[in-house]
Short mmCIF file of C-alpha atoms and ligand atoms in Angstrom, two decimals:
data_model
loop_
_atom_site.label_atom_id
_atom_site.label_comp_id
_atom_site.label_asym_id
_atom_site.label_seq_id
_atom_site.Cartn_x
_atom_site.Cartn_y
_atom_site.Cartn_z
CA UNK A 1 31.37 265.99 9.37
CA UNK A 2 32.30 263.47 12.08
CA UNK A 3 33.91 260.31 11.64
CA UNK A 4 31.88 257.75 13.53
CA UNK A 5 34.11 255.69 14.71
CA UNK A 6 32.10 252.86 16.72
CA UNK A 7 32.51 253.48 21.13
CA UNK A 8 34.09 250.50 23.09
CA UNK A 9 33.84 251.69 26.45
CA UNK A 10 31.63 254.28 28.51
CA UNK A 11 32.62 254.76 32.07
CA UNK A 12 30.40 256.22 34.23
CA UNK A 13 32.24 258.21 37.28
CA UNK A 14 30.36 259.11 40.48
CA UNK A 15 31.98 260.56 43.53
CA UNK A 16 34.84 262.60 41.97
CA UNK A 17 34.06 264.67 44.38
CA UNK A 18 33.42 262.43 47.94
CA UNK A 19 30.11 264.97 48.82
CA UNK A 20 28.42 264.65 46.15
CA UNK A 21 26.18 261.78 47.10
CA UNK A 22 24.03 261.63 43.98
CA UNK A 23 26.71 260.13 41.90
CA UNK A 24 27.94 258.13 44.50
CA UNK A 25 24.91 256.04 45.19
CA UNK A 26 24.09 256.05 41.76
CA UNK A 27 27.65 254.23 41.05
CA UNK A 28 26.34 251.29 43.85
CA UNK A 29 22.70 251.13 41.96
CA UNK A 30 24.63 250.44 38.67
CA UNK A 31 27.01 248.40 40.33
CA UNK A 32 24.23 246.28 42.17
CA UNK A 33 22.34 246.25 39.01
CA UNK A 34 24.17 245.77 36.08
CA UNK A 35 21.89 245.31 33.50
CA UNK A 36 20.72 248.83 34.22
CA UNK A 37 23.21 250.28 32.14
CA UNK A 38 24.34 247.03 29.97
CA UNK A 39 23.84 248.20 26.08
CA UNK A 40 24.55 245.50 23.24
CA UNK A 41 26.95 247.99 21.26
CA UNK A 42 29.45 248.33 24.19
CA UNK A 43 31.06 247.77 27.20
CA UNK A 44 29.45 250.36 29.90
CA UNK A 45 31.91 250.61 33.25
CA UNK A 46 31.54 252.15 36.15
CA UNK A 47 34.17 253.78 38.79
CA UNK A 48 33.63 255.76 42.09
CA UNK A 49 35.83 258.28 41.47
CA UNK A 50 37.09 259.18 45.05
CA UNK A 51 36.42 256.39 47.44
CA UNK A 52 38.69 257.86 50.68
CA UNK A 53 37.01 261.12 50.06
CA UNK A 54 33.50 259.65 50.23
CA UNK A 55 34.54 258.08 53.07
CA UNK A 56 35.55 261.31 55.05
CA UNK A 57 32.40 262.96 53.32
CA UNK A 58 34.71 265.71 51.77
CA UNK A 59 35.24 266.65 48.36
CA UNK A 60 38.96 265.53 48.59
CA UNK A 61 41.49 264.32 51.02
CA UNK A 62 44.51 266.59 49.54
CA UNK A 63 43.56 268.29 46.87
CA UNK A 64 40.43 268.66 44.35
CA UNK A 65 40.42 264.55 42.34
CA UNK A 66 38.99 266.52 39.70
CA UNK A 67 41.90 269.66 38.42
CA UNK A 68 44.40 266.42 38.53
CA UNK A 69 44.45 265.18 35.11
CA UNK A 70 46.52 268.03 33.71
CA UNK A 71 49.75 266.61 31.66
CA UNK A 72 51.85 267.47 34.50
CA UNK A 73 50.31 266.19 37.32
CA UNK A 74 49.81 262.84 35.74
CA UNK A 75 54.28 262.95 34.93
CA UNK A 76 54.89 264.85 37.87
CA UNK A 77 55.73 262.91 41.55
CA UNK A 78 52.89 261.75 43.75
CA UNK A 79 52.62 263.49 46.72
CA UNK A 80 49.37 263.12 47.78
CA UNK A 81 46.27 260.88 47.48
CA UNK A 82 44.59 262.48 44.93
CA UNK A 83 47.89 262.63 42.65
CA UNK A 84 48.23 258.53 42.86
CA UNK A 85 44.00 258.41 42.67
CA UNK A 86 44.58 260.58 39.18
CA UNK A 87 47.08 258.39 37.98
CA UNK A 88 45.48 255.18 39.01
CA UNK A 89 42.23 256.23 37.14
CA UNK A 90 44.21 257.66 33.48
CA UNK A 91 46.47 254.38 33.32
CA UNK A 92 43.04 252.42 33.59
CA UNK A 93 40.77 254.69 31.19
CA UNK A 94 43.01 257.14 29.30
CA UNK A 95 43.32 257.02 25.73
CA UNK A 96 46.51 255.32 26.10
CA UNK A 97 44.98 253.24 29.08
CA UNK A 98 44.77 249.71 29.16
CA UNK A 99 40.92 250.04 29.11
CA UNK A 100 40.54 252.82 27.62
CA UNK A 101 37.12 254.78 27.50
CA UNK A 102 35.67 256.31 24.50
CA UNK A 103 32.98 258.02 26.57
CA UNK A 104 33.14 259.22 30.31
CA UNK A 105 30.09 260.50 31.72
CA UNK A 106 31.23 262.23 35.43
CA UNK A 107 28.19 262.60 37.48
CA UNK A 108 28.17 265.52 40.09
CA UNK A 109 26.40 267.68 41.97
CA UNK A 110 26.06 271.55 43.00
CA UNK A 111 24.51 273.69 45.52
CA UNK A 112 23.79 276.16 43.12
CA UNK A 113 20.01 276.00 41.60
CA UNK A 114 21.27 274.81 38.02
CA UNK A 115 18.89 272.24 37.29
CA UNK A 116 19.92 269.35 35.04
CA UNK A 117 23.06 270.57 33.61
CA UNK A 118 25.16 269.17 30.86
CA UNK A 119 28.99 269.91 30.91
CA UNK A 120 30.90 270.08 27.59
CA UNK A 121 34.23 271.24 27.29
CA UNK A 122 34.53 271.46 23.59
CA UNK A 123 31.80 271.97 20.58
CA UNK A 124 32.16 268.69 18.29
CA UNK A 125 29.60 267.95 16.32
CA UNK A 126 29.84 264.57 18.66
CA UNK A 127 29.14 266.20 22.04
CA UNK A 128 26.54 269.15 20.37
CA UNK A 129 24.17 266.43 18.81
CA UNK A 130 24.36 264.56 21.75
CA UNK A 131 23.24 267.78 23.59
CA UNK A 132 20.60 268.81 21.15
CA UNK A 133 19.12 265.04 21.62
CA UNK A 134 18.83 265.10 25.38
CA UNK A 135 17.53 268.55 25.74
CA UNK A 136 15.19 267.71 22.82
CA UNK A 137 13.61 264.67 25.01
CA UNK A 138 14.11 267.10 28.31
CA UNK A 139 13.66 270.82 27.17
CA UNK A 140 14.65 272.08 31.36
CA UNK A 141 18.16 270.53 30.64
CA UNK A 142 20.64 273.28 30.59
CA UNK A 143 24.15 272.71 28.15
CA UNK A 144 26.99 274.73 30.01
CA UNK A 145 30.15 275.07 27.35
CA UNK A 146 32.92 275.15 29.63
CA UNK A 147 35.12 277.68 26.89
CA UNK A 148 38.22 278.60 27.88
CA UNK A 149 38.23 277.80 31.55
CA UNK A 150 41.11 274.99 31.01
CA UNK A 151 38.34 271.99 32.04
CA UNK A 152 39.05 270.32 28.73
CA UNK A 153 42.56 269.70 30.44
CA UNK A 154 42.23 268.82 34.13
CA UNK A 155 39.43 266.76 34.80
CA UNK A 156 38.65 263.39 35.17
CA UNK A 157 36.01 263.29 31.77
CA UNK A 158 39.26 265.02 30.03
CA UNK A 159 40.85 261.41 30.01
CA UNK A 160 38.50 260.52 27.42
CA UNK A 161 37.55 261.45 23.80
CA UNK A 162 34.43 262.64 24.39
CA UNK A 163 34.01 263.66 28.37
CA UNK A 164 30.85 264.91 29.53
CA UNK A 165 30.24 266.11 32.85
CA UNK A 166 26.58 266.16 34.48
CA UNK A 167 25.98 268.31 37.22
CA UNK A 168 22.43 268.83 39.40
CA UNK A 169 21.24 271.21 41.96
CA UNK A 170 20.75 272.60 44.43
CA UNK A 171 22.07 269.70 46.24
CA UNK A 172 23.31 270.45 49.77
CA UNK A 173 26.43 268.37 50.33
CA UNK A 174 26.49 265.05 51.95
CA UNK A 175 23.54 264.68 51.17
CA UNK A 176 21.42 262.37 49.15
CA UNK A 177 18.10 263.62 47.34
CA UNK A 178 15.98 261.61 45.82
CA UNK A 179 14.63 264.17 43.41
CA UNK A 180 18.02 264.77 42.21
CA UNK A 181 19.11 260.60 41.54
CA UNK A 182 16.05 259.94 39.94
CA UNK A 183 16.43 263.00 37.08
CA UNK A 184 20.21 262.25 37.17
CA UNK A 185 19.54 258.29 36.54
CA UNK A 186 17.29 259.22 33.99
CA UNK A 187 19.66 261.36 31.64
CA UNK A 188 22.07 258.73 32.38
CA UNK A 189 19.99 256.32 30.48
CA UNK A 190 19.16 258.67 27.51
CA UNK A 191 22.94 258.79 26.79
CA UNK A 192 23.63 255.18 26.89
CA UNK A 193 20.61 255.24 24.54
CA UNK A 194 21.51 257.62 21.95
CA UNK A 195 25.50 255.91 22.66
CA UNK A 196 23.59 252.78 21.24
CA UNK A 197 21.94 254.12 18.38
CA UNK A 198 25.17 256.18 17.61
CA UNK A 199 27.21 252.73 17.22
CA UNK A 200 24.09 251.33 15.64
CA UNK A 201 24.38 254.14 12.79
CA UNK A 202 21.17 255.39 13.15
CA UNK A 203 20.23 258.90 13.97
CA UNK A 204 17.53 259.81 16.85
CA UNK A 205 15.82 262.74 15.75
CA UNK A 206 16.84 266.06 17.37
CA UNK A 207 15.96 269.78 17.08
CA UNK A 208 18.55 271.34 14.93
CA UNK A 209 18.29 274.54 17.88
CA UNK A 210 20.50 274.54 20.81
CA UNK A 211 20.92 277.15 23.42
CA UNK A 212 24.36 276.92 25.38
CA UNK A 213 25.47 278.76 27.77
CA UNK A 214 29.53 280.06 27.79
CA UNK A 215 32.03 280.39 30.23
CA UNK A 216 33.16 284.15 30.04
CA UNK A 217 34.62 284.26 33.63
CA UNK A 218 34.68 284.28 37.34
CA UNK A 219 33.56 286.81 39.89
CA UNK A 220 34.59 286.41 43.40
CA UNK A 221 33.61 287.40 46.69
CA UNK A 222 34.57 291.17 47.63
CA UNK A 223 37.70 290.08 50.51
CA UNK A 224 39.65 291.93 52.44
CA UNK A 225 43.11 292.02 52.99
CA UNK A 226 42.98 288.43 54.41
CA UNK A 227 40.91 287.11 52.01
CA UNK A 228 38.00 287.40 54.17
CA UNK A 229 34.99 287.63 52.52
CA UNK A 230 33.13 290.98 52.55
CA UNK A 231 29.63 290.44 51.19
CA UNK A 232 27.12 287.52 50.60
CA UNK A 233 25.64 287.06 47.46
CA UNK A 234 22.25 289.30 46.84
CA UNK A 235 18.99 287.93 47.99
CA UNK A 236 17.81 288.60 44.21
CA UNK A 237 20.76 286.72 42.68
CA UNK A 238 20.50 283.88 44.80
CA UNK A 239 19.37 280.69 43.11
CA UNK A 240 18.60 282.64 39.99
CA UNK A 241 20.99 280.39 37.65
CA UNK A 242 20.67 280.37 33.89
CA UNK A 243 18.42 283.78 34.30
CA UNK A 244 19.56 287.18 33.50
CA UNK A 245 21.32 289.75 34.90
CA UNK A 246 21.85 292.95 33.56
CA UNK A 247 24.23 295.79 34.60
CA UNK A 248 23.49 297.18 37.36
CA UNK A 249 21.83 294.88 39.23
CA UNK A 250 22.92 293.92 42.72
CA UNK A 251 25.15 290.81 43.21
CA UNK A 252 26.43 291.16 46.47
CA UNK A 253 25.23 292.54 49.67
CA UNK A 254 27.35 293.61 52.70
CA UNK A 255 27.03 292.90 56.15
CA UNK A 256 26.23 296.79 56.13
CA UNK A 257 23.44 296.24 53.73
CA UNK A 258 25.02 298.39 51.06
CA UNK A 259 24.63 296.56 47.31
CA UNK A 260 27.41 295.73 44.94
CA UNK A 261 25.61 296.24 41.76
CA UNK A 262 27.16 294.12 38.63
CA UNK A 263 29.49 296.01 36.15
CA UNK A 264 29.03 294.43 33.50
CA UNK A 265 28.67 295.72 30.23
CA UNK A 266 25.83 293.56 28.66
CA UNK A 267 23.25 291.17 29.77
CA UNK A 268 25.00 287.63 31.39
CA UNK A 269 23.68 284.39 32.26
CA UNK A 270 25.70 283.61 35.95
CA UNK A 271 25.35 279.78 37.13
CA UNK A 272 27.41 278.21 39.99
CA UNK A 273 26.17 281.26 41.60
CA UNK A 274 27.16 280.62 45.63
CA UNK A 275 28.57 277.00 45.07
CA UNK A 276 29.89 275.43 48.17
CA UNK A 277 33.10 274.08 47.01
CA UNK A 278 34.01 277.14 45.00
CA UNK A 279 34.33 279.66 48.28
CA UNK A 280 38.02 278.21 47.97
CA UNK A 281 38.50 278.54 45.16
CA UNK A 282 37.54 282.35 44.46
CA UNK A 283 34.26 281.88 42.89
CA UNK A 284 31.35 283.37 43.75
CA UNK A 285 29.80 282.70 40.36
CA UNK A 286 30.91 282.04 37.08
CA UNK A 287 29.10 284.22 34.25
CA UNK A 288 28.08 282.88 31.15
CA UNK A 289 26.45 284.22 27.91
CA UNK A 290 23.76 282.68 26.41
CA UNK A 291 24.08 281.17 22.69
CA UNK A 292 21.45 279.85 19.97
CA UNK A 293 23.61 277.38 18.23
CA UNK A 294 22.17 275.69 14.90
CA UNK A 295 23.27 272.22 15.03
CA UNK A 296 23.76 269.76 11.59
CA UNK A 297 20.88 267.01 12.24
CA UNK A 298 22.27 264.21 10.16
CA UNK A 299 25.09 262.15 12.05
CA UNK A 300 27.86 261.33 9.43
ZN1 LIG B 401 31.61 267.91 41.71
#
């Protein structure tokens, strides 16, 4: 069982990542109104994450704001903007931090058709009844488990104790939709919620059933010598996050029209499937598989 210990701080991030709008704007509705997210048990912050970025309307100046919280960048030399942004942001909120944040909830936003999506990087009892609450109230939300990707190390919600990341698509880039900041405002208010009765000791009721979905791995484009890419990702794949695909089923297509059929040995769960950001980073999609996960009802 957890100990509760009583949260001081939740900071709410938007614009980690300067194209993703929905956070951003959400950030200046929070900031405009405060009493939005005011709660009586703590102190709720907010921070746009990556102001020069949103500036430029890219998702970083130098390098990506959010794989720069790693132990070394945050010892090593500042080089660029986002390595003095990282630091900036961990001596403020870190655990050792002179505010220091219990709770960050990083708001972002993907071009991949993932729905409401709720980002956990490790399985406490904390973050899974949390999850289990909000897609209790909101069945459509999706819980991603980010495994053994190395998230629980790099980003910005890895400052805190308990970092959750929120992501919602399909979102084009630079771009605000409405659609997208309402649900996203929304689930930011159920959290502050169940953060209040969580300090308050009581326990919102829950289903006890979760479904996650874990990281396994990353498939990238088929590139050529020069890292070109080859093929585009199938027609029947596209936008078909969270769903199933079996082996043997087309992925890719090339500019020939001959399929790359998945090799998989059992049925996976892709998401990110055709992100934006991730062409640079080798990703086509990142495959998942899909878990029922009982979760313990009463909070300790
Ligand atoms: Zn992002």
């Amino acid at each position: 069982m957890l100990e509760r210990k009583k949260l001081d701080r939740v900071l709410i991030v938007g614009g980690t990542h300067g194209n993703e709008f929905t956070g951003v704007f959400l950030i200046k509705k929070f900031e405009q109104f405060p009493h939005l997210i005011r709660r009586s048990s703590f102190e709720a912050q907010t921070l746009l994450g990556n102001p020069q970025a949103f500036g430029a309307s890219v998702r970083y100046i130098d390098q990506d704001l959010n794989r720069s919280f790693g132990k070394q960048s945050l010892q090593g030399n500042v080089f660029n903007y986002e390595e003095q942004r990282s630091k900036e942001i961990a001596q403020q909120f870190s655990i050792a931090g002179e505010t220091p944040a219990d709770v960050i909830v990083d708001l972002h936003s993907t071009t991949a058709n993932m729905g409401v999506t709720l980002i956990l990087d490790t399985l406490d009892s904390f973050r899974l009844q949390l999850a289990a609450y909000l897609s209790s109230i909101d069945p459509s939300i999706k819980v991603y488990y980010s495994g053994n990707s190395g998230r629980n190390q790099d980003s910005l919600r890895s400052l805190s104790r308990f970092g959750i990341g929120i992501e919602i698509g399909v979102v084009p880039q630079g771009v605000l939709v409405a659609e997208a900041f309402l649900k996203t405002e929304s689930l930011v208010y159920s959290i502050l919620d169940y953060l209040e009765e969580y300090n308050g000791k009581k326990c919102p009721s829950f289903s006890n059933q979760l479904i996650l979905y874990r990281y396994i791995e990353t498939i990238d484009y088929p590139r050529n010598e020069c890292s070109e890419i080859q093929a585009m990702v199938h027609p029947q794949l596209q936008f078909r996050d969270y769903k199933a695909l079996h082996p043997g089923d087309p992925i890719f297509l090339r500019f020939d029209g001959t399929e790359i059929f998945y090799k998989g040995t059992s049925v996976v769960y892709p998401v990110f499937i055709n992100e934006a950001a991730y062409y640079e980073k080798g990703i086509a999609m990142c495959i998942t598989h899909k878990e029922h996960r009982k979760i313990e009802v009463a909070l300790s």
